[in-house]
Coordinates of C-alpha atoms in Angstrom, one line a residue:
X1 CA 26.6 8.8 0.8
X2 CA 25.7 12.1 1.0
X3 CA 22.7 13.4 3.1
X4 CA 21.9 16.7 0.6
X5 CA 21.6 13.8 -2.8
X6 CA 19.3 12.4 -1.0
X7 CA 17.3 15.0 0.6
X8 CA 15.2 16.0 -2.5
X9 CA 13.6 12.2 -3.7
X10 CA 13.4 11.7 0.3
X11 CA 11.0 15.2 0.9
X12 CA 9.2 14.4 -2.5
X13 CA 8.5 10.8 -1.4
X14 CA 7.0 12.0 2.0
X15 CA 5.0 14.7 0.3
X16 CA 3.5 12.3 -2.1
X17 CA 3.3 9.6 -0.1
X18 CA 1.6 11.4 3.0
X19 CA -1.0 12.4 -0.1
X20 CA -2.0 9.3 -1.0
X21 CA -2.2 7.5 2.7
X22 CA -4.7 10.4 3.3
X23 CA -6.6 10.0 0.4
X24 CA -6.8 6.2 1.0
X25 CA -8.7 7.0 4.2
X26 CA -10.5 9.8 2.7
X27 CA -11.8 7.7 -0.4
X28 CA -13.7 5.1 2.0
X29 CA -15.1 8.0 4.5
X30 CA -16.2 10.1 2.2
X31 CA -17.5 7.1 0.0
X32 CA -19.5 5.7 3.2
X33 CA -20.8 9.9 4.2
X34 CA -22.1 9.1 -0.1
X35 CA -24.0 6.4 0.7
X36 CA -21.9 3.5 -1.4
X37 CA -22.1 0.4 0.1
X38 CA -20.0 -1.4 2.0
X39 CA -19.3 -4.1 -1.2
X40 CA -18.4 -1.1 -3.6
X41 CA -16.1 0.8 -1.2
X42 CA -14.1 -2.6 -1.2
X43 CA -14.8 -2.9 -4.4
X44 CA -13.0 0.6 -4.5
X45 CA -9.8 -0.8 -2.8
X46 CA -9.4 -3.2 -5.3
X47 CA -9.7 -1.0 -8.3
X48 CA -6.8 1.1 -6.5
X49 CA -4.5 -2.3 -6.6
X50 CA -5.7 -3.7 -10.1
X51 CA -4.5 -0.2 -11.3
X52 CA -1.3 -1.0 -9.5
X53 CA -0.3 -4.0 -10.4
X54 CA -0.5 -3.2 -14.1
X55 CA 1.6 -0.2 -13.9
X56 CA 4.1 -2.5 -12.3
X57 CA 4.6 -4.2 -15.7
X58 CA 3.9 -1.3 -17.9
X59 CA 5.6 1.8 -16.2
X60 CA 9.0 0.6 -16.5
X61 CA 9.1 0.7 -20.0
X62 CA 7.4 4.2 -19.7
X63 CA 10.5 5.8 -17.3
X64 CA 13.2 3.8 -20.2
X65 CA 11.3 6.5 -22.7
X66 CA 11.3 9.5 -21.0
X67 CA 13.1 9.8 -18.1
X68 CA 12.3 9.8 -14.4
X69 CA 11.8 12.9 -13.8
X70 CA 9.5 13.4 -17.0
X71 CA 7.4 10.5 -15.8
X72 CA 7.0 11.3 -11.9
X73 CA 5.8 14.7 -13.3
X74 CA 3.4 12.8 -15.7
X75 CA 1.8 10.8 -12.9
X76 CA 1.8 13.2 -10.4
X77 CA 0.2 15.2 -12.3
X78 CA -2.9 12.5 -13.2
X79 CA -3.0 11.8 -9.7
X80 CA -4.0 15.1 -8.7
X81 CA -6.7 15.1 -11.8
X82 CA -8.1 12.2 -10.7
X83 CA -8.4 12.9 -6.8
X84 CA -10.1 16.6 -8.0
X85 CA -12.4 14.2 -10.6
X86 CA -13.7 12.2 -7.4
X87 CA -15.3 15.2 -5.7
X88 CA -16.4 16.9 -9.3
X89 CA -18.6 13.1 -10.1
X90 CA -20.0 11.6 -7.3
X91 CA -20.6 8.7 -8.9
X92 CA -19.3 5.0 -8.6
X93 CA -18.4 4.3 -11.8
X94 CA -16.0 7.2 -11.9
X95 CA -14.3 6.3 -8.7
X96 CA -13.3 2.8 -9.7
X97 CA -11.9 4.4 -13.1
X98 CA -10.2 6.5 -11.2
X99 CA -8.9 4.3 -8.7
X100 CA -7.8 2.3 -11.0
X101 CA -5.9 5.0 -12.8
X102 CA -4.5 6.3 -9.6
X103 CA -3.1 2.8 -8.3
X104 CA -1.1 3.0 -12.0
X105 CA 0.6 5.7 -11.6
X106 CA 1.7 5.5 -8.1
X107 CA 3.0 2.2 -9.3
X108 CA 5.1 4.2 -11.4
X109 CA 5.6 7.1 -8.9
X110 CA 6.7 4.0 -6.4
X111 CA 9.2 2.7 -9.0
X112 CA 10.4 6.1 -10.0
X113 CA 11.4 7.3 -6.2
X114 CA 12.8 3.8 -5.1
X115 CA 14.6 3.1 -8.5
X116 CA 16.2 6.9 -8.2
X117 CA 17.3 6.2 -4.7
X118 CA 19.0 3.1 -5.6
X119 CA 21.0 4.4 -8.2
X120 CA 22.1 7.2 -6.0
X121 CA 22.7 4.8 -2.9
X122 CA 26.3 3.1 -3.1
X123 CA 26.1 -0.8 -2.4
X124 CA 26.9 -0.4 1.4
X125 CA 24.6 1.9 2.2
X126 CA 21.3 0.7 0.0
X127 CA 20.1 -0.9 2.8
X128 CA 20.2 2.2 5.2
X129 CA 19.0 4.4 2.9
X130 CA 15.6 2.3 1.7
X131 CA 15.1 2.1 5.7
X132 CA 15.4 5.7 5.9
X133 CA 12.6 6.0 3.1
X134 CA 10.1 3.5 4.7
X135 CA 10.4 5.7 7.8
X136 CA 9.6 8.7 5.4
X137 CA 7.0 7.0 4.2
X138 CA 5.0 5.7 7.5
X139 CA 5.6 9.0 9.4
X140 CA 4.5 11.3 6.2
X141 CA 1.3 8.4 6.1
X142 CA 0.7 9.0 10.1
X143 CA 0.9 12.8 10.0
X144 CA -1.5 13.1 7.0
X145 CA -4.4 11.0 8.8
X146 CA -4.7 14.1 10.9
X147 CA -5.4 16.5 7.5
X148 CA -8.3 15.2 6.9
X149 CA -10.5 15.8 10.5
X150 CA -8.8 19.9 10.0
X151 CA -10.5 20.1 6.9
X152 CA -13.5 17.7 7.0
X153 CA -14.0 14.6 5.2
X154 CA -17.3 15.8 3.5
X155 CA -16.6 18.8 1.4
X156 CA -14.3 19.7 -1.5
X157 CA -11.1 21.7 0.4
X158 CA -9.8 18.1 1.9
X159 CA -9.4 16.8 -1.7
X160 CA -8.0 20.0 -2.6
X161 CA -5.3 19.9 -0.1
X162 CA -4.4 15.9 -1.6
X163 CA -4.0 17.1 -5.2
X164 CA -1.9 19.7 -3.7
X165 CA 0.4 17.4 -1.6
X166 CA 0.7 15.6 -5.0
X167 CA 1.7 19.0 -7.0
X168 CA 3.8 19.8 -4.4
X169 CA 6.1 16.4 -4.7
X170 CA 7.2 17.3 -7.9
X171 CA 9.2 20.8 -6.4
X172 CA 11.8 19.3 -4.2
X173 CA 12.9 17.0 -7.3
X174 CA 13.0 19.7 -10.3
X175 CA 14.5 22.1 -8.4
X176 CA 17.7 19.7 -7.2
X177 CA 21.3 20.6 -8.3
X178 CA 21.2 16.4 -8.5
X179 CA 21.0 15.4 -11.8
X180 CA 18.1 12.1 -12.2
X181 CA 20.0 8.9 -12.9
X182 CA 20.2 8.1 -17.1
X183 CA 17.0 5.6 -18.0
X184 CA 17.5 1.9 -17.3
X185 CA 18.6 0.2 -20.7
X186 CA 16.3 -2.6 -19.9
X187 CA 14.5 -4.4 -17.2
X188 CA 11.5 -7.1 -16.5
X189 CA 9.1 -8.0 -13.8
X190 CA 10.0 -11.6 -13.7
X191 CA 7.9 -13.3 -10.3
X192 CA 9.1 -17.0 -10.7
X193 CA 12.6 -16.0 -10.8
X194 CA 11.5 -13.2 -7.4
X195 CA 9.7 -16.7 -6.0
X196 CA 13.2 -18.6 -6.3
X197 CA 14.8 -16.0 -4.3
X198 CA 13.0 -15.2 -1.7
X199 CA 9.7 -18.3 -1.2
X200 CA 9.3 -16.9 2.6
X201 CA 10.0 -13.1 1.7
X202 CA 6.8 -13.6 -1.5
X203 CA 4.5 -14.9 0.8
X204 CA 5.4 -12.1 3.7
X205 CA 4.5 -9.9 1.3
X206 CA 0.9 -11.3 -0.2
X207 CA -0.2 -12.0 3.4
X208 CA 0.9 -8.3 4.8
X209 CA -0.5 -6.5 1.3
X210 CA -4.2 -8.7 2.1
X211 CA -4.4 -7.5 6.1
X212 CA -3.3 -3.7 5.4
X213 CA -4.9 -3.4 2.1
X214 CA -8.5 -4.7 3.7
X215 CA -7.4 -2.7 6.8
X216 CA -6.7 0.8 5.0
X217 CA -9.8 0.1 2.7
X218 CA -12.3 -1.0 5.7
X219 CA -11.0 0.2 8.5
X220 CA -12.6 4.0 7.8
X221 CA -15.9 2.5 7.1
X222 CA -16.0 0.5 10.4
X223 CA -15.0 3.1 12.5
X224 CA -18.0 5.2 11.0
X225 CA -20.2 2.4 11.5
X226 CA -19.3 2.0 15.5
X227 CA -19.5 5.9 15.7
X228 CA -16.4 7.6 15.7
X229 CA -15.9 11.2 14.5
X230 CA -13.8 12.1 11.9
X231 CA -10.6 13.0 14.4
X232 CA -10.9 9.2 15.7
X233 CA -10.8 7.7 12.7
X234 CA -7.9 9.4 11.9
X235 CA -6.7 8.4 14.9
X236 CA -7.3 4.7 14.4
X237 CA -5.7 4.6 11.4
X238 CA -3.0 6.2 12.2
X239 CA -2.7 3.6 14.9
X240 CA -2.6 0.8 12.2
X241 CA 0.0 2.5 10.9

């Protein structure tokens, strides 16, 4: 396996994915600095996962269409409409549609990256190589915490910077010499036959996506509550990370 094939998915994953850890911690700070209440900034968190777990049966058939490339683009692209459309409308109603929107398409961001990298992985080295990208991933999610107490969590510039992180994913993939693996002819979400498989590795995974999902979504707002600044809660989360 070649380290340059997989250089470009592996610096647009930690780009996008360093965006959207910040702006998980930045939705509940800056949603407790607006006054929402503890119930609706949960209530936020949920929206983000309702969002994607329908684009994990939906944006399949949308990369088959058009492409992965085409899609990523596509999402990435929302994403970074919808973080600017949370500091343009302060208002609830808006955030949970566009939480909800924004948990879709990184569902299909997810599936676009992790799909790519597995056609480009050979068999012995798949394993390595999604280890590799989980490292990406936690390290790009640790070093973003820290954007948000350089810019404030309670003007506009800090969501600026997260729709830019987002627009900025999409360079190191167009501009590869790699060409993006042909659309999968077909494919299904099928969680009884993922059950059968794996009974111990299905219930890892609900019990670890309920603690870090409550952690991620809460954690901010209790740190504000006990009195930390901005750089500690960064901190903190990072931490949990």
């Amino acid at each position: 396996m070649k380290t340059s094939s997989l250089l470009p998915i592996l610096l647009s994953a930690g780009i996008l994915l360093g965006g959207n850890g910040l702006q998980v911690t930045l939705v509940s700070v800056r949603a407790n600095i607006e006054g929402f209440p503890p119930e609706l900034i949960g209530l936020l968190g949920t929206a983000y996962y309702i969002g994607f777990a329908s684009g994990c049966f939906s944006t399949g058939r949308l990369i088959r269409r058009a492409g992965h490339i085409r899609v990523f683009g596509g999402l990435v692209a929302l994403a970074a409409v919808g973080t600017l459309a949370l500091v343009v409308w302060i208002d609830p109603v808006v955030w949970i549609v566009v939480r909800i929107v924004t948990g879709f398409c990184f569902a299909g961001l997810s599936m676009a990256l992790e799909s790519w990298l597995n056609q480009t992985a050979k068999s012995t080295d798949r394993g390595r190589v999604l280890s590799l990208y989980r490292v990406v991933d936690l390290f790009a999610v640790l070093g973003a915490q820290f954007l948000m107490p350089l810019f404030g969590a309670g003007g506009f510039e800090v969501f600026a910077v997260v729709a830019m992180l987002f627009c900025l994913a999409i360079v190191p993939m167009s501009l590869s010499r790699h060409a993006s693996p042909p659309p999968p002819e077909s494919g299904s979400l099928n969680l009884w036959r993922v059950w059968l498989i794996s009974p111990v590795g299905c219930l890892g995974c609900v019990t670890i996506g309920l603690t870090n999902s409550a952690f991620r979504t809460i954690g901010p707002v209790y740190a504000q509550e006990v009195g930390l600044a901005v750089s500690q809660i960064a901190a903190f989360i990072g931490a949990g990370v």
